[in-house]
Amino acid sequence: MSNLAFGPLLRFYRRRAQLTQEDLAGKSGYGANYVSMIERGVRSPTGATAQALAKALDLNGQEYDQFIITATEQRKATSLSPLTLHEVNQEDWGEIPHTRGFQGRQQELADLEQWIVDDSCQIVAVLGIGGIGKTTLTAKLIEQIAGAFHYVYWRTLQHAPPFKAVLQHCIQFLSDQQRIDLPKNDNEQISLLIEYLRKHRCLLVLDNFESVLQAGNRTSLYLPDYEGYGKLLQRVGDTQHQSCLVLTSREKPKEIAQWEGMTSPIRSLYLSGIKQSEGRKILNDKGLFGSDNDWTNLIQLYSGNPLALKLVSEPIRDLFGGDIAVFLKSEDPSLGIQDLLDQQFKRLSAQEKEIMYWLAIEREAVSLYDLQELKVSSLSKGEVLDAMASLRRRSMIEMSSVAHFTLQPVIMEYVTNKFVEQIAEEIRTAKLELFMSHALMKAQAKDYVRDSQKRLILTPLAQSLLFKAGEQESGAKLKDLLIMLRQTQPYSLNYAAGNVLNLLIHLNIDLHNYDFSSLTVWQAYLQGVILQDVNFTSSNLATSVFTDIFGNILSVDFSPNGSLLAGGTSNCEVWVWQASSGIPLLTCRGHPDWAWSVAFSPDGAKLASGSEDKTIRIWEADTGRCLNILYGHIHVVKSIAFSPDGTILASGSSDQTIRLWEVHTGRCLNILQGHTNIVRSVAFSPDGKFLASGGDDQAIYLWELSTGRCLRILQGHEGRIHSVTFSPDSTTLASSSDDRTIRLWKIDTEQYVKILRGHTNVIRSVVFNSDGTILASGSDDQTIRLWEINTEQTLRILQGHSSWVYSVAFSPDGTLLASGSDDHTTRFWNVNTGQCLRTLQGHTNWIKSVTFSPDGTILASGSEDRKVRVWDVNTGQCLRALQGHTNLVRSVAFSPDGTVLASGSDDQTIRIWEPGTGHCLNILQGHTSWVQSVAFSLDGTILASGSDDQTIRIWEPGTGHCLNILQGHTSRVYSVAFSPDGTILASGSDDQSIRFWEISTGRCIQTLRGHGGRVYSVAFSHDGSILASGSGDQTIRLWEVNTFKVIRILQAHSSWVMSVAFNSDDTILASGSEDHTVCVWEASTGRVLRTFKDHTHVIRSIAFGPDRHMLASASHDETIKLWNVLTNDQPKTLISERPYERMNITNVKGLSEAQKTALKVLGAIEDVKM
C-alpha cells in the first residue's frame, strides 16, 4: 500500500477498522466533513492531524511510519484546488456541520468564492430565513476555499456565547496559542484581532449570528451585553486587512446594511429557495410521488425551503398516502416554517414531545443511553427507540454522530421557546406538568452546556416572570409553589422543587428560611450560593451540586481505570471524586497539615499521600481507611510516586532526600542522597529501571533503581525544578521550572533536546498523555498548555483558573485532563476541544489580614471570600461586610485617623472604603499581579502597596494617583511598613531581602540580607529604632535602623513566620506562624513570654490594638482570636457565618457521606435523633 496517496490510504485503514467517517471523526476530534475532505484529496492533513488519525486507527510500527510519511509527502506535493492555495497552517472547525446530501447551489457557491477569494471581501453575510440552508451552504463553501487561507476558524453563535469568550478564543487560535493576556476592553481586543487579520490570511465564520440580536427588533439591536459583536463587524469592515469574516444570519445586522455594496468589501447574499430538481433529490427517500408539475408546485409552495420541505413530507406521506397532488388540493396547504413546526409539534405523541423538550434542554447531541437515563422518564427503552425513529422520519431531529442526536437550530429555537412559554404558563396557573417532568437546568451538565441553559432557558423565563409580576411577587409565587408541592407531591420524584430553587437563585432572591423539606430537589446548582437557614429535611438532593470544603488543590491523580480522581488539599485532606460526575465519594482525613502529593497504586487498590507533616499515608482507595503511616523524613514530603509494579513508593522531601519504601510493609528500603536543596518531584520510568528527581538545587538526578546509584545529573534550568515526568516509552524526561521553561531530555545523555517556551510564570506541573504525543503543563500564569511533542508547538491554552495551577493529570485514555489550583477548584477539560467540562468548587474562608482602628473599637479583616469585614471589638459581632473585590483580600489597613480603610487584593486592585458605611470611595489600579500588602504613612497622606509584580507603589489615596513606583526587588513583595516619621519605607520580599526606601526620592538606600527564606513581614517599633522581620526560615530578626545591623535573632517557631508586630509601648513583640502558634516575646531580651496554641491552622496576620495588651490574630482556620498578651486567659473568637449555616439536612437522601460531611463543615445541621 506504499504506493497509495494519503486519501485512499486513510480510507483503507478506516474501512479495515470498520469505522464510518463519523466514527473516525469522533475518535480523532475532527469533523466528519473534514475526514471526508482528506479522503477525497480536497484537503491535506497537517502533522498533528495525521498523528491524531493514526492514533484513532490504532496504527503501530511500520504502518504508523508509512502513514505519517505519506501525509508529509502529500503536504509537500499536493495543490489543493485550481486556486493558488496556501497549505492551511491551522484550522479550528468548531461546530461546522457535515455536508452529506448537499444539493445544488452551484451559482451561490461560485458567487461567494468570487467575493471572498478573488475580490478579497472583508465581510460576507449569507442571509435567509430559517431552514433555507445557510449553514450547510457556508460549510460547503469553506470546504472548497479553505486552502486559500492560513487560518480557518468556525464558531456557532446558536447558544449566544459571550462576545469576550469568542474573541479571546479566536485570538488565541490566530496567535498559535501564544497570546493569553488580552487587553481589558472590547475595542483593544478587536484591534489585536485585526493585527492578526492583517498579518495572516484568515477566514473566520460566525454561524447563526441572529442569536445575538434582539428578536423582532427592526433596527437589529443587539442583546444586552452583546454589543461587542456589532463593534467587531464595524471594525473588521472599516479596517484594511487581508482576511474575511463570513457570517450567516436570519437578520441583516445594521452594520452590514449601512456599508454593503457590489463594489464594497462588505457584501451579502440573500439565499432564496432551492430549485425543483434539487428539492426532488432532497425528498427522494420520503416516499412521495406526483407529476413534474406537482413537484414544481410543491417546491414553489414552500419557497424551496429545504427544512420546510422535509417537515411537510411527513404529513403528505401519513395523511395523503404520499400523493402530492391530493395534498395540494387540500384546504390551504401553504404554511410558513413556524406554522409547519406548530402543525408538526401538535402531531407528536406525548413521548415524542418529551424527547424533543429534553433535546432542547441538553443543547448538544446526546446518546440514546443518555435519553433513557433521564430521571422521571416513564419511557421504556423500546418506547425511546420507537419515538426517536418516528422523529427522524418527521425530520424533527438529526443525527450528529454515531447514535448521538440533536435538533436542527431552527427547531431547537422553536422547541426552546415553546418550552419556556409553557413553563411560564404553568407557573402562572400553578398547573405543573412540564415543570415537574423536565429540568430547566442540569446542575451536572458540562460547564459550557449549563451556561447555555442559563442564558437561553432560565434567563428568558426569569425575564418573563419579572415582566408579568415583578421580583417580589415572582418570589412569592415560587414560594407558594413549594407549599403546594409539599402538600400534594411530598417525596414524589420530579424536577419541580429543583426548578423552583434554580429560578429563585437566578432571580437573586434571598433564600433565608425557604422550606424544601420532603421534596425532591434534583439538578439544583448550588455552588457559591448562600443557603443559610434553608430547610432540606427529608429532601432528595441527588444530582444537585453543592460547594465543597476543600481549599487549594495541590495535587491530582486519576485511578488506573479512570473512574476516580484524587486530590490532595491545603485543608490537610485527600478527596476522592467520581470522575464522570464530580461527586465526592471519600474524604481521607488524618494528616494534620497540607497534603502536597497524591498517587494511586498501579492496581488502583491503594492511594498514597505525602504531607507537610513529614509523613506519607497509605489509604485503602475504596474505603478511605488509613492502612499505614510512613515515618522517616525530617521535613515536608513534597512528592510521591509508585513504581510501575506497585511494590515500591518513592518520596521526595524538603530534607533534601528521596526515600524508597516497601509498600506492603512500610519499611524504608533506601535513602537516596545527593540533592543540596528541597526535592520537589520524583517520577519512576515506566519500564521500572530509573527514578528521576528534581528540586530547588536546579538539578535533575537520574537514579538507577536497582542499586540506588546516581547515574547522571541533568543541568540547564535556571530556577527551581517543580516537576519531572517520563514519557511512556521511558526514553524522554520532561521537567518544568521557575525559569518558565519546560525541558525535554533524552535520558541516555546529559543534554536537553528541546526547550518549550510560552508560559509567563512558574511552571508547577508537567505530565505526558498515554501515548507520549502530548505534554500538559500547569503554571502560576493561571493557564494550562497542551504541547505537541513532535512539533514543540502549543496545541491549546486552557483558561479558566483564577490562580496558580498546582497540578495536572491525564485520564488513562487521554481524553480528559484534570487540574488542581490555588483558586480552590478542580477542573476537568476535554483534551480535543479545550473546553472545561466540569468545575468542582471548594470553599474556605481563610482570613488573610487583620488590623485595629486607631481607637481600638473596630477591627477589620480581609479574607478568601473576597470580603472586607468590619467587627465590633467589644461584642465580637460583624457589623458589615464590604463587597467589591473580585478575588481574595490579602491586606487591610486603617488610615491614622480611622476615617478610611484600605484593602489589597489578588484582583490586582486596592480599594479605599468608608468603614462606617461600607461605601467604596476609590479603586487604585496599576499593579499587574496580586497586592500582598498595604500601609498608610503616619499622617495618612500616602499609601504604599507591595505586589507580586515585584514593585511597590506609592499612592495618594484620596485621588488614587500613583506618585511613584519603587523597583528593585527580584520577586514578590510580601510586606511594606512606614517608619514612624514617614521618611522611610521598609519592604520584605520573596527574594529573601529587606529594602529601605527613601520616600521623598523613591531611592533604595539599603538592602538587608541574612534571612534564609522569604521575608513575609516587616514592622517598625513605634520609636522607629528597630525593624522586626519574619521569615520562611522560621526566625525573626531584629535590625537596628540606624546601623542596619542585626541585633537579635529570635527562634521558637517550627515553621514560617508569617507576621510580626510591636505593641504600643514597644515592650512586646508578637509573631504568628504557619506552625499554628502565636509567640509573645519580650522585645528587649528576645525571651518568649507566652505561646498561644488555640488556632488549628496557619496564622497569616497579627495586629496589636492601641492599648498595650490586646492582640488580634487571623488564621486559615477561619477565625480571628483576640488575646490578652499579659495573661493566659481564653481568647475571644470572632467567626463569620458560613454559607450553609443552620441549613437543615436531617434525613436527606441522594448524598454521599463525604457530601454530608462537607455540608456540615460549611454550617449545615443534622438531627441524628430523627
PDB file of C-alpha atoms in Angstrom, residues 128-230:
ATOM      1  CA  GLY A 128     -32.061  33.968   4.646  1.00  0.00           C
ATOM      2  CA  ILE A 129     -34.995  32.626   6.585  1.00  0.00           C
ATOM      3  CA  GLY A 130     -34.628  29.727   8.984  1.00  0.00           C
ATOM      4  CA  GLY A 131     -34.119  26.343   7.348  1.00  0.00           C
ATOM      5  CA  ILE A 132     -33.156  27.758   3.936  1.00  0.00           C
ATOM      6  CA  GLY A 133     -29.684  26.135   4.116  1.00  0.00           C
ATOM      7  CA  LYS A 134     -27.351  28.997   5.054  1.00  0.00           C
ATOM      8  CA  THR A 135     -25.157  26.943   7.371  1.00  0.00           C
ATOM      9  CA  THR A 136     -24.831  23.943   5.055  1.00  0.00           C
ATOM     10  CA  LEU A 137     -24.035  26.177   2.071  1.00  0.00           C
ATOM     11  CA  THR A 138     -21.384  28.019   4.060  1.00  0.00           C
ATOM     12  CA  ALA A 139     -19.866  24.749   5.274  1.00  0.00           C
ATOM     13  CA  LYS A 140     -19.674  23.532   1.673  1.00  0.00           C
ATOM     14  CA  LEU A 141     -18.076  26.820   0.661  1.00  0.00           C
ATOM     15  CA  ILE A 142     -15.446  26.539   3.387  1.00  0.00           C
ATOM     16  CA  GLU A 143     -14.575  23.023   2.202  1.00  0.00           C
ATOM     17  CA  GLN A 144     -13.861  24.445  -1.238  1.00  0.00           C
ATOM     18  CA  ILE A 145     -11.874  27.575  -0.359  1.00  0.00           C
ATOM     19  CA  ALA A 146     -10.161  26.706   2.931  1.00  0.00           C
ATOM     20  CA  GLY A 147      -6.862  26.150   1.180  1.00  0.00           C
ATOM     21  CA  ALA A 148      -6.682  29.823   0.218  1.00  0.00           C
ATOM     22  CA  PHE A 149      -6.207  30.804   3.862  1.00  0.00           C
ATOM     23  CA  HIS A 150      -3.564  30.345   6.507  1.00  0.00           C
ATOM     24  CA  TYR A 151      -6.166  30.096   9.277  1.00  0.00           C
ATOM     25  CA  VAL A 152      -9.764  28.855   9.175  1.00  0.00           C
ATOM     26  CA  TYR A 153     -11.971  29.392  12.245  1.00  0.00           C
ATOM     27  CA  TRP A 154     -15.654  28.424  12.610  1.00  0.00           C
ATOM     28  CA  ARG A 155     -17.880  29.209  15.580  1.00  0.00           C
ATOM     29  CA  THR A 156     -21.621  28.934  16.010  1.00  0.00           C
ATOM     30  CA  LEU A 157     -23.406  31.642  17.985  1.00  0.00           C
ATOM     31  CA  GLN A 158     -26.505  29.467  18.336  1.00  0.00           C
ATOM     32  CA  HIS A 159     -26.195  29.366  22.127  1.00  0.00           C
ATOM     33  CA  ALA A 160     -25.317  33.090  22.380  1.00  0.00           C
ATOM     34  CA  PRO A 161     -21.778  32.766  23.749  1.00  0.00           C
ATOM     35  CA  PRO A 162     -20.456  35.980  25.353  1.00  0.00           C
ATOM     36  CA  PHE A 163     -18.507  38.163  22.932  1.00  0.00           C
ATOM     37  CA  LYS A 164     -15.367  38.222  25.067  1.00  0.00           C
ATOM     38  CA  ALA A 165     -15.237  34.418  25.191  1.00  0.00           C
ATOM     39  CA  VAL A 166     -15.463  34.054  21.406  1.00  0.00           C
ATOM     40  CA  LEU A 167     -12.976  36.852  20.745  1.00  0.00           C
ATOM     41  CA  GLN A 168     -10.488  35.526  23.281  1.00  0.00           C
ATOM     42  CA  HIS A 169     -10.671  32.022  21.837  1.00  0.00           C
ATOM     43  CA  CYS A 170     -10.249  33.335  18.286  1.00  0.00           C
ATOM     44  CA  ILE A 171      -7.216  35.466  19.173  1.00  0.00           C
ATOM     45  CA  GLN A 172      -5.563  32.554  20.918  1.00  0.00           C
ATOM     46  CA  PHE A 173      -6.125  30.416  17.839  1.00  0.00           C
ATOM     47  CA  LEU A 174      -4.755  33.034  15.434  1.00  0.00           C
ATOM     48  CA  SER A 175      -1.730  33.639  17.685  1.00  0.00           C
ATOM     49  CA  ASP A 176      -0.882  29.908  17.700  1.00  0.00           C
ATOM     50  CA  GLN A 177      -1.836  29.837  21.386  1.00  0.00           C
ATOM     51  CA  GLN A 178       0.833  32.399  22.251  1.00  0.00           C
ATOM     52  CA  ARG A 179      -1.402  35.289  23.289  1.00  0.00           C
ATOM     53  CA  ILE A 180      -3.129  34.745  26.649  1.00  0.00           C
ATOM     54  CA  ASP A 181      -3.032  38.150  28.343  1.00  0.00           C
ATOM     55  CA  LEU A 182      -5.602  40.159  26.421  1.00  0.00           C
ATOM     56  CA  PRO A 183      -6.471  43.852  26.760  1.00  0.00           C
ATOM     57  CA  LYS A 184      -9.317  44.714  29.103  1.00  0.00           C
ATOM     58  CA  ASN A 185     -11.849  46.375  26.793  1.00  0.00           C
ATOM     59  CA  ASP A 186     -13.595  45.311  23.602  1.00  0.00           C
ATOM     60  CA  ASN A 187     -12.006  47.924  21.336  1.00  0.00           C
ATOM     61  CA  GLU A 188      -8.456  46.996  22.291  1.00  0.00           C
ATOM     62  CA  GLN A 189      -9.207  43.292  21.865  1.00  0.00           C
ATOM     63  CA  ILE A 190     -10.726  43.897  18.431  1.00  0.00           C
ATOM     64  CA  SER A 191      -7.635  45.933  17.490  1.00  0.00           C
ATOM     65  CA  LEU A 192      -5.484  42.979  18.465  1.00  0.00           C
ATOM     66  CA  LEU A 193      -7.626  40.652  16.351  1.00  0.00           C
ATOM     67  CA  ILE A 194      -7.259  42.959  13.357  1.00  0.00           C
ATOM     68  CA  GLU A 195      -3.477  42.839  13.744  1.00  0.00           C
ATOM     69  CA  TYR A 196      -3.677  39.098  13.099  1.00  0.00           C
ATOM     70  CA  LEU A 197      -6.134  39.604  10.207  1.00  0.00           C
ATOM     71  CA  ARG A 198      -3.524  41.881   8.621  1.00  0.00           C
ATOM     72  CA  LYS A 199      -0.588  39.611   9.332  1.00  0.00           C
ATOM     73  CA  HIS A 200      -2.204  36.403   8.031  1.00  0.00           C
ATOM     74  CA  ARG A 201      -4.895  35.495   5.534  1.00  0.00           C
ATOM     75  CA  CYS A 202      -7.655  34.310   7.863  1.00  0.00           C
ATOM     76  CA  LEU A 203     -11.144  33.019   7.195  1.00  0.00           C
ATOM     77  CA  LEU A 204     -13.465  33.482  10.172  1.00  0.00           C
ATOM     78  CA  VAL A 205     -17.041  32.176  10.212  1.00  0.00           C
ATOM     79  CA  LEU A 206     -19.724  33.169  12.728  1.00  0.00           C
ATOM     80  CA  ASP A 207     -22.767  30.961  12.199  1.00  0.00           C
ATOM     81  CA  ASN A 208     -26.280  31.802  13.479  1.00  0.00           C
ATOM     82  CA  PHE A 209     -25.440  35.477  14.008  1.00  0.00           C
ATOM     83  CA  GLU A 210     -29.106  36.277  14.645  1.00  0.00           C
ATOM     84  CA  SER A 211     -28.749  34.614  18.052  1.00  0.00           C
ATOM     85  CA  VAL A 212     -27.020  37.721  19.435  1.00  0.00           C
ATOM     86  CA  LEU A 213     -29.649  40.111  18.005  1.00  0.00           C
ATOM     87  CA  GLN A 214     -32.872  41.072  19.763  1.00  0.00           C
ATOM     88  CA  ALA A 215     -35.725  39.090  18.285  1.00  0.00           C
ATOM     89  CA  GLY A 216     -38.385  41.086  16.470  1.00  0.00           C
ATOM     90  CA  ASN A 217     -36.429  44.337  16.547  1.00  0.00           C
ATOM     91  CA  ARG A 218     -36.474  46.121  13.190  1.00  0.00           C
ATOM     92  CA  THR A 219     -33.293  48.065  13.903  1.00  0.00           C
ATOM     93  CA  SER A 220     -31.249  44.903  14.574  1.00  0.00           C
ATOM     94  CA  LEU A 221     -30.346  45.874  18.111  1.00  0.00           C
ATOM     95  CA  TYR A 222     -28.028  43.532  19.954  1.00  0.00           C
ATOM     96  CA  LEU A 223     -28.907  41.651  23.105  1.00  0.00           C
ATOM     97  CA  PRO A 224     -27.757  43.406  26.286  1.00  0.00           C
ATOM     98  CA  ASP A 225     -24.006  42.834  26.809  1.00  0.00           C
ATOM     99  CA  TYR A 226     -23.621  41.552  23.228  1.00  0.00           C
ATOM    100  CA  GLU A 227     -22.906  44.900  21.564  1.00  0.00           C
ATOM    101  CA  GLY A 228     -19.300  43.807  21.068  1.00  0.00           C
ATOM    102  CA  TYR A 229     -20.370  41.761  18.057  1.00  0.00           C
ATOM    103  CA  GLY A 230     -21.548  44.955  16.368  1.00  0.00           C
TER     104      GLY A 230
END
